[in-house]
PDB file of C-alpha atoms in Angstrom:
ATOM      1  CA  MET A   1     159.561 -73.215 274.296  1.00  0.00           C
ATOM      2  CA  LYS A   2     156.520 -72.482 276.542  1.00  0.00           C
ATOM      3  CA  TYR A   3     153.646 -70.378 275.215  1.00  0.00           C
ATOM      4  CA  GLU A   4     152.959 -67.403 277.045  1.00  0.00           C
ATOM      5  CA  GLU A   5     149.346 -66.086 277.086  1.00  0.00           C
ATOM      6  CA  LEU A   6     148.895 -62.429 276.143  1.00  0.00           C
ATOM      7  CA  ASP A   7     147.930 -59.870 278.758  1.00  0.00           C
ATOM      8  CA  GLU A   8     144.125 -58.978 278.339  1.00  0.00           C
ATOM      9  CA  GLU A   9     144.672 -55.375 278.175  1.00  0.00           C
ATOM     10  CA  ILE A  10     147.344 -55.808 275.442  1.00  0.00           C
ATOM     11  CA  LEU A  11     144.996 -58.025 273.598  1.00  0.00           C
ATOM     12  CA  LEU A  12     142.143 -55.905 273.575  1.00  0.00           C
ATOM     13  CA  THR A  13     144.242 -52.737 272.636  1.00  0.00           C
ATOM     14  CA  ALA A  14     145.516 -54.730 269.693  1.00  0.00           C
ATOM     15  CA  SER A  15     142.167 -55.811 268.660  1.00  0.00           C
ATOM     16  CA  GLN A  16     140.737 -52.255 268.793  1.00  0.00           C
ATOM     17  CA  THR A  17     143.735 -51.023 266.900  1.00  0.00           C
ATOM     18  CA  PHE A  18     143.178 -53.445 264.110  1.00  0.00           C
ATOM     19  CA  LYS A  19     139.395 -52.643 264.053  1.00  0.00           C
ATOM     20  CA  ALA A  20     140.231 -48.888 263.785  1.00  0.00           C
ATOM     21  CA  LEU A  21     142.392 -49.753 260.870  1.00  0.00           C
ATOM     22  CA  GLY A  22     139.764 -51.950 259.201  1.00  0.00           C
ATOM     23  CA  ASP A  23     137.993 -48.522 258.214  1.00  0.00           C
ATOM     24  CA  PRO A  24     138.964 -47.001 254.946  1.00  0.00           C
ATOM     25  CA  THR A  25     138.232 -43.569 255.945  1.00  0.00           C
ATOM     26  CA  ARG A  26     140.467 -43.850 258.828  1.00  0.00           C
ATOM     27  CA  ILE A  27     143.226 -45.382 256.868  1.00  0.00           C
ATOM     28  CA  ARG A  28     143.021 -42.332 254.486  1.00  0.00           C
ATOM     29  CA  ILE A  29     143.312 -39.907 257.633  1.00  0.00           C
ATOM     30  CA  LEU A  30     146.168 -41.925 259.051  1.00  0.00           C
ATOM     31  CA  HIS A  31     147.898 -42.216 255.648  1.00  0.00           C
ATOM     32  CA  LEU A  32     147.641 -38.350 255.250  1.00  0.00           C
ATOM     33  CA  LEU A  33     148.883 -37.832 258.800  1.00  0.00           C
ATOM     34  CA  SER A  34     151.803 -40.017 258.240  1.00  0.00           C
ATOM     35  CA  GLU A  35     153.013 -37.462 255.503  1.00  0.00           C
ATOM     36  CA  ARG A  36     152.249 -34.173 257.083  1.00  0.00           C
ATOM     37  CA  GLU A  37     150.589 -32.326 260.239  1.00  0.00           C
ATOM     38  CA  CYS A  38     147.021 -31.270 259.124  1.00  0.00           C
ATOM     39  CA  SER A  39     143.848 -29.094 260.585  1.00  0.00           C
ATOM     40  CA  VAL A  40     140.688 -30.828 260.311  1.00  0.00           C
ATOM     41  CA  THR A  41     139.822 -28.383 257.309  1.00  0.00           C
ATOM     42  CA  GLU A  42     143.067 -29.372 255.520  1.00  0.00           C
ATOM     43  CA  ILE A  43     142.227 -33.101 256.168  1.00  0.00           C
ATOM     44  CA  SER A  44     138.534 -32.355 254.894  1.00  0.00           C
ATOM     45  CA  GLU A  45     139.686 -30.766 251.863  1.00  0.00           C
ATOM     46  CA  THR A  46     142.437 -33.207 250.873  1.00  0.00           C
ATOM     47  CA  LEU A  47     140.362 -36.049 251.159  1.00  0.00           C
ATOM     48  CA  ASN A  48     137.047 -34.608 250.026  1.00  0.00           C
ATOM     49  CA  LEU A  49     135.133 -35.627 253.172  1.00  0.00           C
ATOM     50  CA  LYS A  50     132.699 -33.758 255.315  1.00  0.00           C
ATOM     51  CA  GLN A  51     134.356 -32.002 258.347  1.00  0.00           C
ATOM     52  CA  SER A  52     132.022 -33.631 260.545  1.00  0.00           C
ATOM     53  CA  THR A  53     133.199 -37.041 259.435  1.00  0.00           C
ATOM     54  CA  VAL A  54     136.859 -35.943 259.814  1.00  0.00           C
ATOM     55  CA  SER A  55     136.192 -34.880 263.468  1.00  0.00           C
ATOM     56  CA  HIS A  56     134.234 -38.183 264.179  1.00  0.00           C
ATOM     57  CA  GLN A  57     136.996 -40.249 262.905  1.00  0.00           C
ATOM     58  CA  LEU A  58     139.824 -38.238 264.589  1.00  0.00           C
ATOM     59  CA  ALA A  59     138.080 -38.763 267.632  1.00  0.00           C
ATOM     60  CA  VAL A  60     138.258 -42.565 267.409  1.00  0.00           C
ATOM     61  CA  LEU A  61     141.866 -42.480 266.405  1.00  0.00           C
ATOM     62  CA  LYS A  62     142.718 -40.131 269.216  1.00  0.00           C
ATOM     63  CA  SER A  63     140.810 -42.470 271.812  1.00  0.00           C
ATOM     64  CA  LEU A  64     143.375 -45.214 270.566  1.00  0.00           C
ATOM     65  CA  ARG A  65     146.256 -42.876 270.832  1.00  0.00           C
ATOM     66  CA  LEU A  66     146.725 -43.006 267.103  1.00  0.00           C
ATOM     67  CA  VAL A  67     146.714 -39.575 266.427  1.00  0.00           C
ATOM     68  CA  LYS A  68     147.637 -36.464 268.730  1.00  0.00           C
ATOM     69  CA  PHE A  69     146.988 -32.673 268.326  1.00  0.00           C
ATOM     70  CA  ARG A  70     148.673 -29.544 268.968  1.00  0.00           C
ATOM     71  CA  ARG A  71     146.834 -26.123 269.384  1.00  0.00           C
ATOM     72  CA  GLU A  72     148.275 -23.062 267.786  1.00  0.00           C
ATOM     73  CA  GLY A  73     146.270 -19.881 268.812  1.00  0.00           C
ATOM     74  CA  THR A  74     142.681 -20.951 267.657  1.00  0.00           C
ATOM     75  CA  SER A  75     143.792 -23.656 265.242  1.00  0.00           C
ATOM     76  CA  ILE A  76     144.162 -27.413 266.221  1.00  0.00           C
ATOM     77  CA  PHE A  77     146.689 -29.508 264.096  1.00  0.00           C
ATOM     78  CA  TYR A  78     146.752 -33.344 264.086  1.00  0.00           C
ATOM     79  CA  SER A  79     149.446 -35.604 263.480  1.00  0.00           C
ATOM     80  CA  HIS A  80     150.086 -39.444 264.007  1.00  0.00           C
ATOM     81  CA  ASP A  81     151.160 -40.650 267.489  1.00  0.00           C
ATOM     82  CA  ASP A  82     152.522 -44.069 266.856  1.00  0.00           C
ATOM     83  CA  ASP A  83     155.060 -44.908 264.486  1.00  0.00           C
ATOM     84  CA  HIS A  84     154.614 -48.524 264.940  1.00  0.00           C
ATOM     85  CA  VAL A  85     151.090 -48.468 263.509  1.00  0.00           C
ATOM     86  CA  ILE A  86     152.274 -46.355 260.698  1.00  0.00           C
ATOM     87  CA  LYS A  87     154.665 -49.026 259.753  1.00  0.00           C
ATOM     88  CA  ILE A  88     152.097 -51.616 259.960  1.00  0.00           C
ATOM     89  CA  LEU A  89     149.640 -49.357 257.788  1.00  0.00           C
ATOM     90  CA  GLN A  90     152.573 -48.934 255.243  1.00  0.00           C
ATOM     91  CA  GLN A  91     153.221 -52.486 255.196  1.00  0.00           C
ATOM     92  CA  MET A  92     149.685 -53.342 254.416  1.00  0.00           C
ATOM     93  CA  ILE A  93     149.473 -50.802 251.674  1.00  0.00           C
ATOM     94  CA  ASP A  94     152.559 -52.083 250.272  1.00  0.00           C
ATOM     95  CA  HIS A  95     151.234 -55.746 250.608  1.00  0.00           C
ATOM     96  CA  ALA A  96     147.777 -54.623 248.841  1.00  0.00           C
ATOM     97  CA  SER A  97     149.693 -52.891 246.072  1.00  0.00           C
ATOM     98  CA  HIS A  98     151.434 -56.517 245.054  1.00  0.00           C
TER      99      HIS A  98
END
């Protein structure tokens, strides 16, 4: 079987996604968002983080299309945007739990 080189764009995206998942705060946020949709305030209160920290981390996750948002009036609610990444995250949590 002949080896097929990875496309550079796919390689870069995969690398950036793993880098994003290498941060404990982003893992905590994604784990919470895998369970339910939340506002920045809800994430901040649930995870005991500053709102500025949550906003910064959400911006990173959003830039990689790992989270999405919807607006309801003046409120913004965040949720995960990629079931593949959530499955990988859950597998890593399961692995770390053994």
